[in-house]
Amino acid sequence: MENKFVQRIIVSVMLILIGSIEKIFNPSSGFDFGYLNIFIGAIFLIISMISYIKYQNNKKEIDKELSKEYDERDDLIDGKVAKFTLRILICVIFIIMLLSNWIMIQTNVALFAILISFMIIEFLSRKYYNHTI
């Protein structure tokens, strides 16, 4: 487990900046994705701050976990998570391709759905395999 505070802060700030630039240069009358980017960036920023504070409070426990050696169990979990996630993502891509025959789906929306499903599936499968193995 590693501390990814800096990466999370950079991603959240970049999302906020992209949303702000999009809002400034693209004033539209319909749904504005600039506000959505700013909102998602703010949520990531809050989550990263909370996780960093939580990490600092539980640093002794995390140091104990980091001190144990990397074993074969971790390799097994990583392999199973990757295979399961890939299988589910292929199914999601096929479903989106099938739906796009009847419904007009924008590329941004399709990629966003694939990305979100990837993050959710990877998180849940890692929790499941850590619990069962």
PDB file of C-alpha atoms in Angstrom:
ATOM      1  CA  MET A   1       0.000   0.000   0.000  1.00  0.00           C
ATOM      2  CA  GLU A   2       1.529   3.261  -1.012  1.00  0.00           C
ATOM      3  CA  ASN A   3       0.634   6.863  -0.412  1.00  0.00           C
ATOM      4  CA  LYS A   4      -0.703   8.404  -3.622  1.00  0.00           C
ATOM      5  CA  PHE A   5      -1.606  11.762  -2.138  1.00  0.00           C
ATOM      6  CA  VAL A   6       0.378  13.857  -4.608  1.00  0.00           C
ATOM      7  CA  GLN A   7      -1.020  12.015  -7.640  1.00  0.00           C
ATOM      8  CA  ARG A   8      -4.576  12.396  -6.368  1.00  0.00           C
ATOM      9  CA  ILE A   9      -4.124  16.106  -5.729  1.00  0.00           C
ATOM     10  CA  ILE A  10      -2.658  16.614  -9.219  1.00  0.00           C
ATOM     11  CA  VAL A  11      -5.558  14.740 -10.850  1.00  0.00           C
ATOM     12  CA  SER A  12      -8.171  16.668  -8.903  1.00  0.00           C
ATOM     13  CA  VAL A  13      -6.559  20.033  -9.642  1.00  0.00           C
ATOM     14  CA  MET A  14      -6.269  19.123 -13.341  1.00  0.00           C
ATOM     15  CA  LEU A  15      -9.966  18.192 -13.453  1.00  0.00           C
ATOM     16  CA  ILE A  16     -10.895  21.490 -11.829  1.00  0.00           C
ATOM     17  CA  LEU A  17      -8.673  23.400 -14.274  1.00  0.00           C
ATOM     18  CA  ILE A  18     -10.061  21.546 -17.298  1.00  0.00           C
ATOM     19  CA  GLY A  19     -13.600  22.245 -16.122  1.00  0.00           C
ATOM     20  CA  SER A  20     -12.817  25.907 -15.576  1.00  0.00           C
ATOM     21  CA  ILE A  21     -11.194  26.278 -18.993  1.00  0.00           C
ATOM     22  CA  GLU A  22     -14.080  24.466 -20.644  1.00  0.00           C
ATOM     23  CA  LYS A  23     -16.574  26.704 -18.845  1.00  0.00           C
ATOM     24  CA  ILE A  24     -14.738  29.868 -19.895  1.00  0.00           C
ATOM     25  CA  PHE A  25     -14.167  28.964 -23.544  1.00  0.00           C
ATOM     26  CA  ASN A  26     -17.357  27.002 -24.222  1.00  0.00           C
ATOM     27  CA  PRO A  27     -20.413  28.894 -22.957  1.00  0.00           C
ATOM     28  CA  SER A  28     -23.248  26.606 -24.007  1.00  0.00           C
ATOM     29  CA  SER A  29     -26.954  26.788 -23.453  1.00  0.00           C
ATOM     30  CA  GLY A  30     -27.419  23.037 -22.852  1.00  0.00           C
ATOM     31  CA  PHE A  31     -25.859  20.775 -20.258  1.00  0.00           C
ATOM     32  CA  ASP A  32     -22.404  22.056 -19.387  1.00  0.00           C
ATOM     33  CA  PHE A  33     -19.699  19.455 -18.781  1.00  0.00           C
ATOM     34  CA  GLY A  34     -17.425  22.151 -17.339  1.00  0.00           C
ATOM     35  CA  TYR A  35     -19.436  22.207 -14.145  1.00  0.00           C
ATOM     36  CA  LEU A  36     -19.361  18.391 -14.074  1.00  0.00           C
ATOM     37  CA  ASN A  37     -15.556  18.352 -14.354  1.00  0.00           C
ATOM     38  CA  ILE A  38     -15.234  20.963 -11.615  1.00  0.00           C
ATOM     39  CA  PHE A  39     -17.616  18.998  -9.378  1.00  0.00           C
ATOM     40  CA  ILE A  40     -15.795  15.680  -9.929  1.00  0.00           C
ATOM     41  CA  GLY A  41     -12.428  17.380  -9.353  1.00  0.00           C
ATOM     42  CA  ALA A  42     -13.688  18.889  -6.104  1.00  0.00           C
ATOM     43  CA  ILE A  43     -14.961  15.492  -4.950  1.00  0.00           C
ATOM     44  CA  PHE A  44     -11.568  13.893  -5.749  1.00  0.00           C
ATOM     45  CA  LEU A  45      -9.833  16.698  -3.877  1.00  0.00           C
ATOM     46  CA  ILE A  46     -11.990  16.210  -0.780  1.00  0.00           C
ATOM     47  CA  ILE A  47     -11.567  12.427  -0.887  1.00  0.00           C
ATOM     48  CA  SER A  48      -7.790  12.697  -1.246  1.00  0.00           C
ATOM     49  CA  MET A  49      -7.568  15.133   1.664  1.00  0.00           C
ATOM     50  CA  ILE A  50      -9.674  12.865   3.861  1.00  0.00           C
ATOM     51  CA  SER A  51      -7.657   9.787   2.924  1.00  0.00           C
ATOM     52  CA  TYR A  52      -4.395  11.639   3.593  1.00  0.00           C
ATOM     53  CA  ILE A  53      -5.571  12.698   7.046  1.00  0.00           C
ATOM     54  CA  LYS A  54      -6.743   9.163   7.714  1.00  0.00           C
ATOM     55  CA  TYR A  55      -3.401   7.846   6.464  1.00  0.00           C
ATOM     56  CA  GLN A  56      -1.482  10.116   8.826  1.00  0.00           C
ATOM     57  CA  ASN A  57      -3.604   8.984  11.770  1.00  0.00           C
ATOM     58  CA  ASN A  58      -3.150   5.294  10.990  1.00  0.00           C
ATOM     59  CA  LYS A  59       0.494   5.501   9.926  1.00  0.00           C
ATOM     60  CA  LYS A  60       1.708   3.015  12.531  1.00  0.00           C
ATOM     61  CA  GLU A  61      -0.697   0.335  11.318  1.00  0.00           C
ATOM     62  CA  ILE A  62       0.231   0.977   7.703  1.00  0.00           C
ATOM     63  CA  ASP A  63       3.940   0.812   8.520  1.00  0.00           C
ATOM     64  CA  LYS A  64       3.331  -2.620  10.054  1.00  0.00           C
ATOM     65  CA  GLU A  65       1.611  -3.762   6.891  1.00  0.00           C
ATOM     66  CA  LEU A  66       4.378  -2.352   4.712  1.00  0.00           C
ATOM     67  CA  SER A  67       7.042  -4.094   6.734  1.00  0.00           C
ATOM     68  CA  LYS A  68       5.777  -7.572   5.853  1.00  0.00           C
ATOM     69  CA  GLU A  69       7.305  -9.188   2.817  1.00  0.00           C
ATOM     70  CA  TYR A  70       5.603  -9.346  -0.556  1.00  0.00           C
ATOM     71  CA  ASP A  71       4.477 -12.930  -0.863  1.00  0.00           C
ATOM     72  CA  GLU A  72       3.018 -15.246  -3.479  1.00  0.00           C
ATOM     73  CA  ARG A  73      -0.489 -14.564  -2.237  1.00  0.00           C
ATOM     74  CA  ASP A  74      -0.285 -10.979  -3.484  1.00  0.00           C
ATOM     75  CA  ASP A  75       0.849 -12.196  -6.929  1.00  0.00           C
ATOM     76  CA  LEU A  76      -2.078 -14.613  -7.044  1.00  0.00           C
ATOM     77  CA  ILE A  77      -4.567 -11.894  -6.058  1.00  0.00           C
ATOM     78  CA  ASP A  78      -3.188  -9.463  -8.644  1.00  0.00           C
ATOM     79  CA  GLY A  79      -3.439 -12.074 -11.398  1.00  0.00           C
ATOM     80  CA  LYS A  80      -6.980 -13.102 -10.518  1.00  0.00           C
ATOM     81  CA  VAL A  81      -8.131  -9.477 -10.247  1.00  0.00           C
ATOM     82  CA  ALA A  82      -6.623  -8.624 -13.636  1.00  0.00           C
ATOM     83  CA  LYS A  83      -8.234 -11.614 -15.370  1.00  0.00           C
ATOM     84  CA  PHE A  84     -11.654 -11.009 -13.826  1.00  0.00           C
ATOM     85  CA  THR A  85     -11.558  -7.288 -14.572  1.00  0.00           C
ATOM     86  CA  LEU A  86     -10.558  -7.902 -18.183  1.00  0.00           C
ATOM     87  CA  ARG A  87     -13.380 -10.393 -18.701  1.00  0.00           C
ATOM     88  CA  ILE A  88     -16.000  -8.033 -17.289  1.00  0.00           C
ATOM     89  CA  LEU A  89     -14.644  -5.069 -19.262  1.00  0.00           C
ATOM     90  CA  ILE A  90     -14.887  -7.044 -22.492  1.00  0.00           C
ATOM     91  CA  CYS A  91     -18.531  -7.759 -21.664  1.00  0.00           C
ATOM     92  CA  VAL A  92     -19.166  -4.063 -20.921  1.00  0.00           C
ATOM     93  CA  ILE A  93     -17.576  -3.056 -24.230  1.00  0.00           C
ATOM     94  CA  PHE A  94     -19.726  -5.564 -26.121  1.00  0.00           C
ATOM     95  CA  ILE A  95     -22.856  -4.295 -24.372  1.00  0.00           C
ATOM     96  CA  ILE A  96     -22.015  -0.698 -25.281  1.00  0.00           C
ATOM     97  CA  MET A  97     -21.334  -1.739 -28.877  1.00  0.00           C
ATOM     98  CA  LEU A  98     -24.685  -3.550 -28.995  1.00  0.00           C
ATOM     99  CA  LEU A  99     -26.548  -0.577 -27.502  1.00  0.00           C
ATOM    100  CA  SER A 100     -24.902   1.828 -29.917  1.00  0.00           C
ATOM    101  CA  ASN A 101     -26.769   0.135 -32.791  1.00  0.00           C
ATOM    102  CA  TRP A 102     -30.096   1.429 -31.433  1.00  0.00           C
ATOM    103  CA  ILE A 103     -29.108   4.411 -29.306  1.00  0.00           C
ATOM    104  CA  MET A 104     -26.802   7.273 -30.234  1.00  0.00           C
ATOM    105  CA  ILE A 105     -24.032   7.112 -27.631  1.00  0.00           C
ATOM    106  CA  GLN A 106     -21.347   9.774 -27.624  1.00  0.00           C
ATOM    107  CA  THR A 107     -17.771   8.596 -27.495  1.00  0.00           C
ATOM    108  CA  ASN A 108     -17.112  10.516 -24.287  1.00  0.00           C
ATOM    109  CA  VAL A 109     -20.054   8.879 -22.558  1.00  0.00           C
ATOM    110  CA  ALA A 110     -19.049   5.387 -23.703  1.00  0.00           C
ATOM    111  CA  LEU A 111     -15.444   5.836 -22.574  1.00  0.00           C
ATOM    112  CA  PHE A 112     -16.580   7.339 -19.278  1.00  0.00           C
ATOM    113  CA  ALA A 113     -18.869   4.325 -18.674  1.00  0.00           C
ATOM    114  CA  ILE A 114     -16.021   1.927 -19.451  1.00  0.00           C
ATOM    115  CA  LEU A 115     -13.640   3.811 -17.174  1.00  0.00           C
ATOM    116  CA  ILE A 116     -16.072   3.950 -14.258  1.00  0.00           C
ATOM    117  CA  SER A 117     -16.975   0.283 -14.657  1.00  0.00           C
ATOM    118  CA  PHE A 118     -13.267  -0.589 -14.708  1.00  0.00           C
ATOM    119  CA  MET A 119     -12.603   1.258 -11.459  1.00  0.00           C
ATOM    120  CA  ILE A 120     -15.618  -0.276  -9.714  1.00  0.00           C
ATOM    121  CA  ILE A 121     -14.928  -3.821 -10.928  1.00  0.00           C
ATOM    122  CA  GLU A 122     -11.231  -3.650 -10.052  1.00  0.00           C
ATOM    123  CA  PHE A 123     -11.968  -2.321  -6.558  1.00  0.00           C
ATOM    124  CA  LEU A 124     -14.672  -4.881  -5.818  1.00  0.00           C
ATOM    125  CA  SER A 125     -12.744  -7.840  -7.218  1.00  0.00           C
ATOM    126  CA  ARG A 126      -9.639  -6.891  -5.240  1.00  0.00           C
ATOM    127  CA  LYS A 127     -11.734  -6.699  -2.044  1.00  0.00           C
ATOM    128  CA  TYR A 128     -13.345 -10.061  -2.863  1.00  0.00           C
ATOM    129  CA  TYR A 129     -10.081 -11.867  -3.584  1.00  0.00           C
ATOM    130  CA  ASN A 130      -8.363 -10.342  -0.545  1.00  0.00           C
ATOM    131  CA  HIS A 131     -11.238 -11.636   1.562  1.00  0.00           C
ATOM    132  CA  THR A 132     -11.498 -15.126   0.050  1.00  0.00           C
ATOM    133  CA  ILE A 133      -7.828 -16.005  -0.527  1.00  0.00           C
TER     134      ILE A 133
END
